[in-house]
Amino acid sequence: MTTLNRRKFIKSAGVGGVAAAASAVAAPAIAQSAPEVKWRMAASWPKALDTLYGGADQFCKYVAEATDNKFQIQLFAAGEIVPALQVTDAVINGQVEACHTAQYYMWGKDPTWALGCAVPFGLNGRQQSAWWTEGGGEALLNTFHAKHNVHALLSGNTSAQMGGWFRKEINTLDDLKGLKFRVGGFAGAVMSKLGVVPQQIAGGDIYPSLEKGTIDGAEWVGPHDDEKLGFFKVAKYYYYPGWWEGGAMLTTQINKAKWDSLPKSYQAICKAAAAQANQYMIARYDVMNPAALKRLVAAGTQLRPFSEAILDACFKSANEVYADLSGKNEDFKKIWESIRAFRADSYLWMQVADNTYDTYMMIQQRKKTL
Amino acid sequence: MTTLNRRKFIKSAGVGGVAAAASAVAAPAIAQSAPEVKWRMAASWPKALDTLYGGADQFCKYVAEATDNKFQIQLFAAGEIVPALQVTDAVINGQVEACHTAQYYMWGKDPTWALGCAVPFGLNGRQQSAWWTEGGGEALLNTFHAKHNVHALLSGNTSAQMGGWFRKEINTLDDLKGLKFRVGGFAGAVMSKLGVVPQQIAGGDIYPSLEKGTIDGAEWVGPHDDEKLGFFKVAKYYYYPGWWEGGAMLTTQINKAKWDSLPKSYQAICKAAAAQANQYMIARYDVMNPAALKRLVAAGTQLRPFSEAILDACFKSANEVYADLSGKNEDFKKIWESIRAFRADSYLWMQVADNTYDTYMMIQQRKKTL
């Protein structure tokens, strides 16, 4: 790299953190281990989505507390400084040092990004944490991310999501044909093979579209978030499971040059803060969802499972998309094969102790003996 | 508290960390936020149990990395400085500042301790993390712990355990009568109502007892740990689930006076390091158990589910023990009622999206289509 290029590189690596860069150069050696750093983080979430936004907030809060406010990350809600779906681009181009997002928003640029968030019939939330941290996922994903000048930390999970809200019942595969359904990239590609017409609509615009009947259905997350957006007022049938999000990982994305410039102690603090945020978000959903589900059902929502025939058709369709993408995209293929091998082994084991235990307890729940 | 008592208290609060205490008094204000602290942690695990010991190791490692080695916690394996089952006592009396343990080892002194680890037909691992961190568990448990001069951080989980190894099949309730089974306090109390003769045997002594036939069966953790201890060589039938450990929380216990003396930044680092350790251990078991299970089955192990009749009898017996303990022990009652309410709500929600998703995926696993 020539000097000129180095200068350009340093300049392009970010507009924030000037004070930090200056102190890292100017301060004596003893202070370099705990420099003053000020970053900005753009979230893909409005503050009203308290659990998703809360994961980002927990991350920033822990970093500040652990460093006695020497490392401060200012958090911005969706749209405050960067639009919700463009936060990773803002990290890549250095507009902000960090973002908190769902990586599948980058699906259109390269489907490989989605493997760091949620893919149809992929891992459940617990398996995602295991694969990311101890199953080789972190190295695979961050090797891919590094090509885009990004380093990612696992910082949240929704656990299994619901399949969404429908104005009429979905009993057969025929009911999917021509259905205008609000759903994101990968799942939309799978569903379109079955005749669904996927609709790309931002979170805030879903309700009016469903109310007017411009769309026939919409998926978002699960009881806690969906209740906030009011879908139950305009669609009666709430289907499960969201087979395209058996879990959904949320990540803190950090500009790689900025990440590499951090002292090792600050990197360690970020990693632990990310684990804390991940634990927080999973727990928070687990605490909030049961009460929201009960309120929704009390308000007239009808819970409906997708039939096994529908799930089978979707699974087959998803596998065709996986084969297609794997044939065209080496990054995608390599990471998907790792997830797939992990998935088969993990579900072998999980049906023994975990699932048998849970099944027995769910029988008791239905008997009201818990 | 009189001055004399205060002096005695300070003296009794710990023999380690002298340098830290000195620096906290003597150092100028600016340095107090990152003092040199050296602690000792006694684990209940031998190093060979790499996943349990690994949780403790991760905790210490992250604290050191995040503080540039200013806060160092030296980890000792079981028996090195404190016997495995007495580490909490060593924290209470100040012999060490911290330990990493399973709180149900304190069951004999007060059954309330077990509620911070695992109890029969209690929460599964995911529910335990949710209840502890966002469901009110942390405050309830640490209010109880404070009475014993201990502050606990959730620092690991085994997830659902296996039901253990048996030399003969357990088909009916009659097969339990007179059965000499190695199992811990609470589960032992439940099983003894069904005629089992519970055996208290330390981990390292289980194998020879099972080999000689001194006992008829033994439970430990799950495939990864159990394989290391070699039980499959002397008992053929491996039962599931371990209904007394639908999840088992491991905790870092810290002497409360020592905890209170830490700067806020070090407390924040400990909390985040605990979340990191918790995530690590859950993930590590999830990565290691499937391969161990496959090896055990290849070596001739026969997997057997406990029958629903046996589970029903154990559930009924457990509820009798809960009623008995709740009638005698206010601390126990208060915390158990919180767990119980959380359990009912959580299993209502988890059978919708999560369990339906997992069930479909497990069907595919058995069809070999994953």
mmCIF file of N, CA and C in Angstrom, chain A residues 33 62 65-66 68 121-122 124 126 130 133-134 159-161 223 240-241 246 265 268-269 271 275-276 278-280 283-284 286-287 289-290 294 311-312 315 343-345 347-349 351-358 360-362 364-366 369-370, chain B residues 33 62 65-66 68 121-122 124 126 130 133-134 159-161 223 240-241 243 246 265 268-269 271 275-276 278-280 283-284 286-287 289-290 294 311-312 315 343-345 347-349 351-358 360-362 364-366 369-370:
data_model
loop_
_atom_site.group_PDB
_atom_site.id
_atom_site.type_symbol
_atom_site.label_atom_id
_atom_site.label_comp_id
_atom_site.label_asym_id
_atom_site.label_seq_id
_atom_site.Cartn_x
_atom_site.Cartn_y
_atom_site.Cartn_z
ATOM 1 N N SER A 33 -3.638 1.936 26.791
ATOM 2 C CA SER A 33 -4.453 0.751 27.024
ATOM 3 C C SER A 33 -5.898 1.124 27.326
ATOM 4 N N TYR A 62 -22.988 -1.495 28.424
ATOM 5 C CA TYR A 62 -21.959 -2.305 29.068
ATOM 6 C C TYR A 62 -20.560 -1.849 28.702
ATOM 7 N N GLU A 65 -19.949 1.243 30.859
ATOM 8 C CA GLU A 65 -19.759 0.908 32.280
ATOM 9 C C GLU A 65 -18.425 0.221 32.530
ATOM 10 N N ALA A 66 -18.065 -0.671 31.620
ATOM 11 C CA ALA A 66 -16.847 -1.463 31.817
ATOM 12 C C ALA A 66 -15.589 -0.614 31.646
ATOM 13 N N ASP A 68 -15.523 2.752 32.461
ATOM 14 C CA ASP A 68 -15.693 4.016 33.195
ATOM 15 C C ASP A 68 -15.965 5.175 32.239
ATOM 16 N N PHE A 121 -35.612 -22.715 7.321
ATOM 17 C CA PHE A 121 -35.307 -24.049 7.865
ATOM 18 C C PHE A 121 -33.856 -24.144 8.332
ATOM 19 N N GLY A 122 -33.343 -23.030 8.839
ATOM 20 C CA GLY A 122 -31.974 -23.006 9.363
ATOM 21 C C GLY A 122 -31.931 -23.408 10.826
ATOM 22 N N ASN A 124 -32.132 -23.139 14.926
ATOM 23 C CA ASN A 124 -32.935 -22.398 15.901
ATOM 24 C C ASN A 124 -32.005 -21.461 16.696
ATOM 25 N N ARG A 126 -30.897 -21.230 19.798
ATOM 26 C CA ARG A 126 -29.850 -21.817 20.622
ATOM 27 C C ARG A 126 -28.739 -22.396 19.762
ATOM 28 N N ALA A 130 -24.616 -21.450 19.423
ATOM 29 C CA ALA A 130 -23.589 -22.495 19.519
ATOM 30 C C ALA A 130 -22.729 -22.527 18.261
ATOM 31 N N THR A 133 -20.489 -19.250 18.129
ATOM 32 C CA THR A 133 -19.403 -19.067 19.095
ATOM 33 C C THR A 133 -18.446 -20.250 19.176
ATOM 34 N N GLU A 134 -18.963 -21.484 19.076
ATOM 35 C CA GLU A 134 -18.099 -22.656 19.284
ATOM 36 C C GLU A 134 -18.149 -23.640 18.125
ATOM 37 N N SER A 159 -35.150 -15.717 18.908
ATOM 38 C CA SER A 159 -35.619 -17.104 18.992
ATOM 39 C C SER A 159 -36.658 -17.326 17.885
ATOM 40 N N ALA A 160 -37.325 -18.475 17.902
ATOM 41 C CA ALA A 160 -38.214 -18.814 16.784
ATOM 42 C C ALA A 160 -39.326 -17.778 16.636
ATOM 43 N N GLN A 161 -39.548 -17.359 15.409
ATOM 44 C CA GLN A 161 -40.562 -16.339 15.155
ATOM 45 C C GLN A 161 -41.887 -16.975 14.724
ATOM 46 N N PRO A 223 -45.194 -12.429 19.181
ATOM 47 C CA PRO A 223 -46.264 -11.756 19.922
ATOM 48 C C PRO A 223 -45.896 -10.372 20.467
ATOM 49 N N TYR A 240 -48.056 -20.238 12.724
ATOM 50 C CA TYR A 240 -46.747 -20.604 13.264
ATOM 51 C C TYR A 240 -46.349 -21.950 12.713
ATOM 52 N N PRO A 241 -45.048 -22.289 12.690
ATOM 53 C CA PRO A 241 -43.945 -21.391 13.041
ATOM 54 C C PRO A 241 -43.492 -20.585 11.834
ATOM 55 N N GLY A 246 -36.297 -19.740 12.341
ATOM 56 C CA GLY A 246 -36.288 -20.615 13.513
ATOM 57 C C GLY A 246 -35.531 -19.962 14.657
ATOM 58 N N SER A 265 -7.949 -4.869 25.140
ATOM 59 C CA SER A 265 -8.884 -4.854 26.274
ATOM 60 C C SER A 265 -10.261 -4.364 25.827
ATOM 61 N N ALA A 268 -11.966 -7.128 23.987
ATOM 62 C CA ALA A 268 -12.500 -8.121 24.932
ATOM 63 C C ALA A 268 -13.792 -7.611 25.563
ATOM 64 N N ILE A 269 -13.819 -6.328 25.885
ATOM 65 C CA ILE A 269 -15.027 -5.743 26.481
ATOM 66 C C ILE A 269 -16.179 -5.779 25.477
ATOM 67 N N LYS A 271 -16.585 -7.950 23.054
ATOM 68 C CA LYS A 271 -17.030 -9.343 22.913
ATOM 69 C C LYS A 271 -17.933 -9.752 24.075
ATOM 70 N N ALA A 275 -22.013 -10.700 24.191
ATOM 71 C CA ALA A 275 -22.606 -11.888 24.829
ATOM 72 C C ALA A 275 -23.717 -11.464 25.787
ATOM 73 N N GLN A 276 -23.462 -10.392 26.494
ATOM 74 C CA GLN A 276 -24.455 -9.852 27.419
ATOM 75 C C GLN A 276 -25.718 -9.405 26.663
ATOM 76 N N ASN A 278 -26.692 -10.443 23.721
ATOM 77 C CA ASN A 278 -27.327 -11.637 23.169
ATOM 78 C C ASN A 278 -28.206 -12.310 24.225
ATOM 79 N N GLN A 279 -27.640 -12.481 25.417
ATOM 80 C CA GLN A 279 -28.388 -13.093 26.510
ATOM 81 C C GLN A 279 -29.598 -12.242 26.880
ATOM 82 N N TYR A 280 -29.390 -10.935 26.923
ATOM 83 C CA TYR A 280 -30.478 -10.018 27.276
ATOM 84 C C TYR A 280 -31.652 -10.155 26.313
ATOM 85 N N ALA A 283 -33.556 -13.445 26.521
ATOM 86 C CA ALA A 283 -34.297 -13.488 27.786
ATOM 87 C C ALA A 283 -35.488 -12.546 27.768
ATOM 88 N N ARG A 284 -35.263 -11.360 27.234
ATOM 89 C CA ARG A 284 -36.325 -10.354 27.234
ATOM 90 C C ARG A 284 -37.521 -10.828 26.396
ATOM 91 N N ASP A 286 -38.251 -13.916 25.848
ATOM 92 C CA ASP A 286 -38.855 -15.039 26.576
ATOM 93 C C ASP A 286 -39.732 -14.562 27.722
ATOM 94 N N VAL A 287 -39.384 -13.418 28.296
ATOM 95 C CA VAL A 287 -40.188 -12.865 29.389
ATOM 96 C C VAL A 287 -41.427 -12.151 28.850
ATOM 97 N N ASN A 289 -42.928 -12.396 25.589
ATOM 98 C CA ASN A 289 -43.814 -13.056 24.632
ATOM 99 C C ASN A 289 -45.019 -13.783 25.247
ATOM 100 N N PRO A 290 -44.850 -14.501 26.370
ATOM 101 C CA PRO A 290 -46.010 -15.231 26.889
ATOM 102 C C PRO A 290 -47.196 -14.321 27.226
ATOM 103 N N LYS A 294 -50.956 -14.211 25.372
ATOM 104 C CA LYS A 294 -52.226 -14.347 26.093
ATOM 105 C C LYS A 294 -53.162 -13.181 25.789
ATOM 106 N N LEU A 311 -45.609 -27.067 5.050
ATOM 107 C CA LEU A 311 -44.199 -27.015 5.472
ATOM 108 C C LEU A 311 -43.320 -27.865 4.550
ATOM 109 N N ASP A 312 -43.812 -29.038 4.164
ATOM 110 C CA ASP A 312 -43.036 -29.904 3.266
ATOM 111 C C ASP A 312 -42.768 -29.213 1.929
ATOM 112 N N PHE A 315 -40.207 -26.530 2.497
ATOM 113 C CA PHE A 315 -38.883 -27.118 2.731
ATOM 114 C C PHE A 315 -38.247 -27.533 1.403
ATOM 115 N N ARG A 343 -26.608 -28.392 11.803
ATOM 116 C CA ARG A 343 -28.046 -28.577 11.977
ATOM 117 C C ARG A 343 -28.411 -30.053 12.143
ATOM 118 N N ALA A 344 -27.856 -30.900 11.286
ATOM 119 C CA ALA A 344 -28.199 -32.331 11.334
ATOM 120 C C ALA A 344 -27.742 -32.956 12.654
ATOM 121 N N ASP A 345 -26.497 -32.671 13.046
ATOM 122 C CA ASP A 345 -25.973 -33.228 14.303
ATOM 123 C C ASP A 345 -26.734 -32.704 15.512
ATOM 124 N N TYR A 347 -29.815 -31.453 15.767
ATOM 125 C CA TYR A 347 -31.194 -31.950 15.937
ATOM 126 C C TYR A 347 -31.226 -33.430 16.317
ATOM 127 N N LEU A 348 -30.182 -34.164 15.985
ATOM 128 C CA LEU A 348 -30.079 -35.545 16.476
ATOM 129 C C LEU A 348 -30.043 -35.544 18.011
ATOM 130 N N TRP A 349 -29.167 -34.735 18.568
ATOM 131 C CA TRP A 349 -28.989 -34.696 20.024
ATOM 132 C C TRP A 349 -30.167 -34.024 20.727
ATOM 133 N N GLN A 351 -33.251 -33.892 20.206
ATOM 134 C CA GLN A 351 -34.511 -34.618 20.365
ATOM 135 C C GLN A 351 -34.431 -35.649 21.492
ATOM 136 N N VAL A 352 -33.253 -35.836 22.053
ATOM 137 C CA VAL A 352 -33.110 -36.819 23.128
ATOM 138 C C VAL A 352 -33.483 -36.173 24.472
ATOM 139 N N ALA A 353 -32.529 -35.549 25.155
ATOM 140 C CA ALA A 353 -32.832 -35.024 26.491
ATOM 141 C C ALA A 353 -33.707 -33.773 26.439
ATOM 142 N N ASP A 354 -33.299 -32.778 25.646
ATOM 143 C CA ASP A 354 -33.992 -31.487 25.676
ATOM 144 C C ASP A 354 -35.448 -31.600 25.245
ATOM 145 N N ASN A 355 -35.668 -32.176 24.067
ATOM 146 C CA ASN A 355 -37.024 -32.177 23.539
ATOM 147 C C ASN A 355 -37.942 -33.091 24.332
ATOM 148 N N THR A 356 -37.409 -34.200 24.828
ATOM 149 C CA THR A 356 -38.248 -35.106 25.617
ATOM 150 C C THR A 356 -38.665 -34.433 26.922
ATOM 151 N N TYR A 357 -37.702 -33.729 27.516
ATOM 152 C CA TYR A 357 -38.027 -32.980 28.740
ATOM 153 C C TYR A 357 -39.096 -31.925 28.461
ATOM 154 N N ASP A 358 -38.859 -31.119 27.425
ATOM 155 C CA ASP A 358 -39.801 -30.042 27.108
ATOM 156 C C ASP A 358 -41.178 -30.584 26.751
ATOM 157 N N TYR A 360 -42.614 -33.326 27.789
ATOM 158 C CA TYR A 360 -43.312 -33.731 29.008
ATOM 159 C C TYR A 360 -43.863 -32.506 29.748
ATOM 160 N N MET A 361 -43.050 -31.458 29.826
ATOM 161 C CA MET A 361 -43.482 -30.257 30.536
ATOM 162 C C MET A 361 -44.630 -29.553 29.803
ATOM 163 N N MET A 362 -44.613 -29.603 28.478
ATOM 164 C CA MET A 362 -45.707 -28.981 27.715
ATOM 165 C C MET A 362 -47.012 -29.755 27.889
ATOM 166 N N GLN A 364 -47.791 -31.194 30.649
ATOM 167 C CA GLN A 364 -48.266 -30.719 31.954
ATOM 168 C C GLN A 364 -48.869 -29.323 31.846
ATOM 169 N N GLN A 365 -48.260 -28.486 31.004
ATOM 170 C CA GLN A 365 -48.801 -27.125 30.840
ATOM 171 C C GLN A 365 -50.240 -27.195 30.332
ATOM 172 N N ARG A 366 -50.477 -28.081 29.361
ATOM 173 C CA ARG A 366 -51.823 -28.190 28.792
ATOM 174 C C ARG A 366 -52.805 -28.811 29.785
ATOM 175 N N THR A 369 -51.143 -28.465 35.157
ATOM 176 C CA THR A 369 -50.570 -29.002 36.401
ATOM 177 C C THR A 369 -49.243 -28.338 36.778
ATOM 178 N N LEU A 370 -48.802 -27.369 35.967
ATOM 179 C CA LEU A 370 -47.515 -26.716 36.298
ATOM 180 C C LEU A 370 -47.706 -25.656 37.388
ATOM 181 N N SER B 33 -10.277 3.791 39.801
ATOM 182 C CA SER B 33 -11.230 3.186 38.879
ATOM 183 C C SER B 33 -10.674 1.912 38.245
ATOM 184 N N TYR B 62 -11.769 -13.527 30.560
ATOM 185 C CA TYR B 62 -12.384 -12.288 30.075
ATOM 186 C C TYR B 62 -12.156 -11.130 31.026
ATOM 187 N N GLU B 65 -8.542 -10.049 30.389
ATOM 188 C CA GLU B 65 -8.387 -9.366 29.097
ATOM 189 C C GLU B 65 -9.022 -7.977 29.102
ATOM 190 N N ALA B 66 -10.183 -7.897 29.712
ATOM 191 C CA ALA B 66 -10.929 -6.622 29.688
ATOM 192 C C ALA B 66 -10.263 -5.561 30.553
ATOM 193 N N ASP B 68 -6.835 -5.437 31.018
ATOM 194 C CA ASP B 68 -5.383 -5.429 30.741
ATOM 195 C C ASP B 68 -4.605 -6.073 31.882
ATOM 196 N N PHE B 121 -38.150 -31.127 37.567
ATOM 197 C CA PHE B 121 -39.232 -30.567 36.750
ATOM 198 C C PHE B 121 -39.248 -29.039 36.799
ATOM 199 N N GLY B 122 -38.054 -28.459 36.908
ATOM 200 C CA GLY B 122 -37.930 -27.005 36.929
ATOM 201 C C GLY B 122 -37.807 -26.446 35.519
ATOM 202 N N ASN B 124 -36.165 -25.249 31.941
ATOM 203 C CA ASN B 124 -35.082 -25.724 31.071
ATOM 204 C C ASN B 124 -33.995 -24.645 31.001
ATOM 205 N N ARG B 126 -32.770 -22.582 28.741
ATOM 206 C CA ARG B 126 -33.112 -21.272 28.179
ATOM 207 C C ARG B 126 -34.008 -20.477 29.119
ATOM 208 N N ALA B 130 -33.475 -16.795 31.136
ATOM 209 C CA ALA B 130 -34.478 -15.732 31.043
ATOM 210 C C ALA B 130 -34.988 -15.338 32.426
ATOM 211 N N THR B 133 -32.090 -13.508 34.416
ATOM 212 C CA THR B 133 -31.650 -12.178 34.001
ATOM 213 C C THR B 133 -32.789 -11.176 33.850
ATOM 214 N N GLU B 134 -33.942 -11.607 33.353
ATOM 215 C CA GLU B 134 -35.017 -10.649 33.066
ATOM 216 C C GLU B 134 -36.336 -11.015 33.734
ATOM 217 N N SER B 159 -27.659 -27.220 29.934
ATOM 218 C CA SER B 159 -28.907 -27.549 29.244
ATOM 219 C C SER B 159 -29.425 -28.890 29.776
ATOM 220 N N ALA B 160 -30.469 -29.434 29.145
ATOM 221 C CA ALA B 160 -31.117 -30.627 29.709
ATOM 222 C C ALA B 160 -30.125 -31.784 29.806
ATOM 223 N N GLN B 161 -30.141 -32.431 30.957
ATOM 224 C CA GLN B 161 -29.219 -33.539 31.183
ATOM 225 C C GLN B 161 -29.890 -34.878 30.888
ATOM 226 N N PRO B 223 -23.928 -36.765 27.404
ATOM 227 C CA PRO B 223 -22.982 -37.568 26.616
ATOM 228 C C PRO B 223 -21.517 -37.131 26.721
ATOM 229 N N TYR B 240 -33.252 -41.149 29.428
ATOM 230 C CA TYR B 240 -33.503 -39.720 29.278
ATOM 231 C C TYR B 240 -34.981 -39.447 29.449
ATOM 232 N N PRO B 241 -35.372 -38.196 29.783
ATOM 233 C CA PRO B 241 -34.493 -37.092 30.160
ATOM 234 C C PRO B 241 -34.155 -37.128 31.651
ATOM 235 N N TRP B 243 -35.014 -35.632 34.455
ATOM 236 C CA TRP B 243 -36.130 -34.728 34.833
ATOM 237 C C TRP B 243 -35.772 -33.862 36.027
ATOM 238 N N GLY B 246 -33.604 -30.261 33.948
ATOM 239 C CA GLY B 246 -34.016 -29.797 32.619
ATOM 240 C C GLY B 246 -33.068 -28.731 32.104
ATOM 241 N N SER B 265 -16.908 -0.327 37.422
ATOM 242 C CA SER B 265 -16.451 -0.820 36.116
ATOM 243 C C SER B 265 -16.070 -2.303 36.210
ATOM 244 N N ALA B 268 -19.195 -4.337 36.310
ATOM 245 C CA ALA B 268 -19.777 -4.453 34.960
ATOM 246 C C ALA B 268 -19.006 -5.484 34.140
ATOM 247 N N ILE B 269 -17.682 -5.479 34.266
ATOM 248 C CA ILE B 269 -16.860 -6.451 33.538
ATOM 249 C C ILE B 269 -17.177 -7.868 34.016
ATOM 250 N N LYS B 271 -20.011 -8.920 35.262
ATOM 251 C CA LYS B 271 -21.341 -9.299 34.767
ATOM 252 C C LYS B 271 -21.280 -9.721 33.299
ATOM 253 N N ALA B 275 -21.902 -13.446 31.489
ATOM 254 C CA ALA B 275 -22.766 -13.714 30.327
ATOM 255 C C ALA B 275 -21.978 -14.461 29.257
ATOM 256 N N GLN B 276 -20.744 -14.054 29.071
ATOM 257 C CA GLN B 276 -19.856 -14.716 28.111
ATOM 258 C C GLN B 276 -19.627 -16.181 28.502
ATOM 259 N N ASN B 278 -21.556 -18.008 30.390
ATOM 260 C CA ASN B 278 -22.827 -18.717 30.260
ATOM 261 C C ASN B 278 -23.046 -19.141 28.802
ATOM 262 N N GLN B 279 -22.848 -18.206 27.893
ATOM 263 C CA GLN B 279 -22.999 -18.492 26.463
ATOM 264 C C GLN B 279 -22.002 -19.556 26.017
ATOM 265 N N TYR B 280 -20.770 -19.434 26.497
ATOM 266 C CA TYR B 280 -19.730 -20.393 26.124
ATOM 267 C C TYR B 280 -20.113 -21.821 26.525
ATOM 268 N N ALA B 283 -23.030 -23.311 24.592
ATOM 269 C CA ALA B 283 -22.602 -23.573 23.208
ATOM 270 C C ALA B 283 -21.654 -24.763 23.136
ATOM 271 N N ARG B 284 -20.734 -24.817 24.076
ATOM 272 C CA ARG B 284 -19.731 -25.880 24.047
ATOM 273 C C ARG B 284 -20.385 -27.253 24.221
ATOM 274 N N ASP B 286 -23.435 -27.912 23.408
ATOM 275 C CA ASP B 286 -24.207 -28.155 22.188
ATOM 276 C C ASP B 286 -23.318 -28.620 21.039
ATOM 277 N N VAL B 287 -22.071 -28.175 21.046
ATOM 278 C CA VAL B 287 -21.130 -28.598 20.004
ATOM 279 C C VAL B 287 -20.574 -29.993 20.297
ATOM 280 N N ASN B 289 -21.826 -32.484 22.559
ATOM 281 C CA ASN B 289 -22.724 -33.599 22.876
ATOM 282 C C ASN B 289 -23.129 -34.471 21.688
ATOM 283 N N PRO B 290 -23.433 -33.878 20.522
ATOM 284 C CA PRO B 290 -23.881 -34.750 19.417
ATOM 285 C C PRO B 290 -22.845 -35.806 19.027
ATOM 286 N N LYS B 294 -23.155 -39.971 19.409
ATOM 287 C CA LYS B 294 -22.966 -40.913 18.297
ATOM 288 C C LYS B 294 -21.912 -41.969 18.642
ATOM 289 N N LEU B 311 -42.433 -40.990 34.687
ATOM 290 C CA LEU B 311 -42.318 -39.530 34.809
ATOM 291 C C LEU B 311 -43.479 -38.962 35.635
ATOM 292 N N ASP B 312 -44.679 -39.488 35.407
ATOM 293 C CA ASP B 312 -45.840 -39.000 36.168
ATOM 294 C C ASP B 312 -45.668 -39.248 37.671
ATOM 295 N N PHE B 315 -43.102 -36.836 38.948
ATOM 296 C CA PHE B 315 -43.644 -35.472 38.994
ATOM 297 C C PHE B 315 -44.524 -35.300 40.235
ATOM 298 N N ARG B 343 -42.471 -20.785 34.790
ATOM 299 C CA ARG B 343 -42.497 -22.064 34.075
ATOM 300 C C ARG B 343 -43.807 -22.258 33.313
ATOM 301 N N ALA B 344 -44.928 -21.973 33.969
ATOM 302 C CA ALA B 344 -46.238 -22.179 33.324
ATOM 303 C C ALA B 344 -46.399 -21.258 32.112
ATOM 304 N N ASP B 345 -46.063 -19.986 32.279
ATOM 305 C CA ASP B 345 -46.192 -19.035 31.170
ATOM 306 C C ASP B 345 -45.243 -19.372 30.032
ATOM 307 N N TYR B 347 -43.806 -22.249 29.171
ATOM 308 C CA TYR B 347 -44.135 -23.452 28.389
ATOM 309 C C TYR B 347 -45.391 -23.262 27.542
ATOM 310 N N LEU B 348 -46.257 -22.337 27.937
ATOM 311 C CA LEU B 348 -47.392 -21.993 27.074
ATOM 312 C C LEU B 348 -46.869 -21.438 25.749
ATOM 313 N N TRP B 349 -45.974 -20.481 25.826
ATOM 314 C CA TRP B 349 -45.457 -19.822 24.616
ATOM 315 C C TRP B 349 -44.521 -20.734 23.823
ATOM 316 N N GLN B 351 -44.395 -23.820 23.285
ATOM 317 C CA GLN B 351 -44.941 -24.904 22.473
ATOM 318 C C GLN B 351 -45.533 -24.388 21.161
ATOM 319 N N VAL B 352 -45.594 -23.070 21.014
ATOM 320 C CA VAL B 352 -46.160 -22.508 19.787
ATOM 321 C C VAL B 352 -45.066 -22.439 18.706
ATOM 322 N N ALA B 353 -44.314 -21.367 18.640
ATOM 323 C CA ALA B 353 -43.356 -21.224 17.542
ATOM 324 C C ALA B 353 -42.135 -22.142 17.702
ATOM 325 N N ASP B 354 -41.494 -22.090 18.872
ATOM 326 C CA ASP B 354 -40.227 -22.819 19.043
ATOM 327 C C ASP B 354 -40.391 -24.323 18.892
ATOM 328 N N ASN B 355 -41.333 -24.891 19.662
ATOM 329 C CA ASN B 355 -41.423 -26.347 19.661
ATOM 330 C C ASN B 355 -41.972 -26.879 18.341
ATOM 331 N N THR B 356 -42.871 -26.139 17.717
ATOM 332 C CA THR B 356 -43.404 -26.605 16.433
ATOM 333 C C THR B 356 -42.305 -26.589 15.378
ATOM 334 N N TYR B 357 -41.495 -25.540 15.413
ATOM 335 C CA TYR B 357 -40.356 -25.472 14.482
ATOM 336 C C TYR B 357 -39.405 -26.644 14.726
ATOM 337 N N ASP B 358 -39.010 -26.818 15.985
ATOM 338 C CA ASP B 358 -38.051 -27.885 16.308
ATOM 339 C C ASP B 358 -38.605 -29.264 15.964
ATOM 340 N N TYR B 360 -40.745 -30.076 13.647
ATOM 341 C CA TYR B 360 -40.667 -30.300 12.198
ATOM 342 C C TYR B 360 -39.236 -30.647 11.778
ATOM 343 N N MET B 361 -38.276 -29.926 12.348
ATOM 344 C CA MET B 361 -36.875 -30.172 11.980
ATOM 345 C C MET B 361 -36.400 -31.538 12.470
ATOM 346 N N MET B 362 -36.899 -31.970 13.611
ATOM 347 C CA MET B 362 -36.509 -33.288 14.125
ATOM 348 C C MET B 362 -37.105 -34.405 13.266
ATOM 349 N N GLN B 364 -37.480 -34.123 10.102
ATOM 350 C CA GLN B 364 -36.565 -34.154 8.954
ATOM 351 C C GLN B 364 -35.247 -34.852 9.326
ATOM 352 N N GLN B 365 -34.790 -34.617 10.546
ATOM 353 C CA GLN B 365 -33.530 -35.265 10.970
ATOM 354 C C GLN B 365 -33.690 -36.780 10.908
ATOM 355 N N ARG B 366 -34.843 -37.275 11.372
ATOM 356 C CA ARG B 366 -35.047 -38.723 11.374
ATOM 357 C C ARG B 366 -35.243 -39.265 9.958
ATOM 358 N N THR B 369 -33.188 -35.901 5.923
ATOM 359 C CA THR B 369 -33.303 -34.907 4.850
ATOM 360 C C THR B 369 -32.627 -33.581 5.197
ATOM 361 N N LEU B 370 -32.024 -33.504 6.392
ATOM 362 C CA LEU B 370 -31.355 -32.244 6.757
ATOM 363 C C LEU B 370 -29.973 -32.148 6.093
#
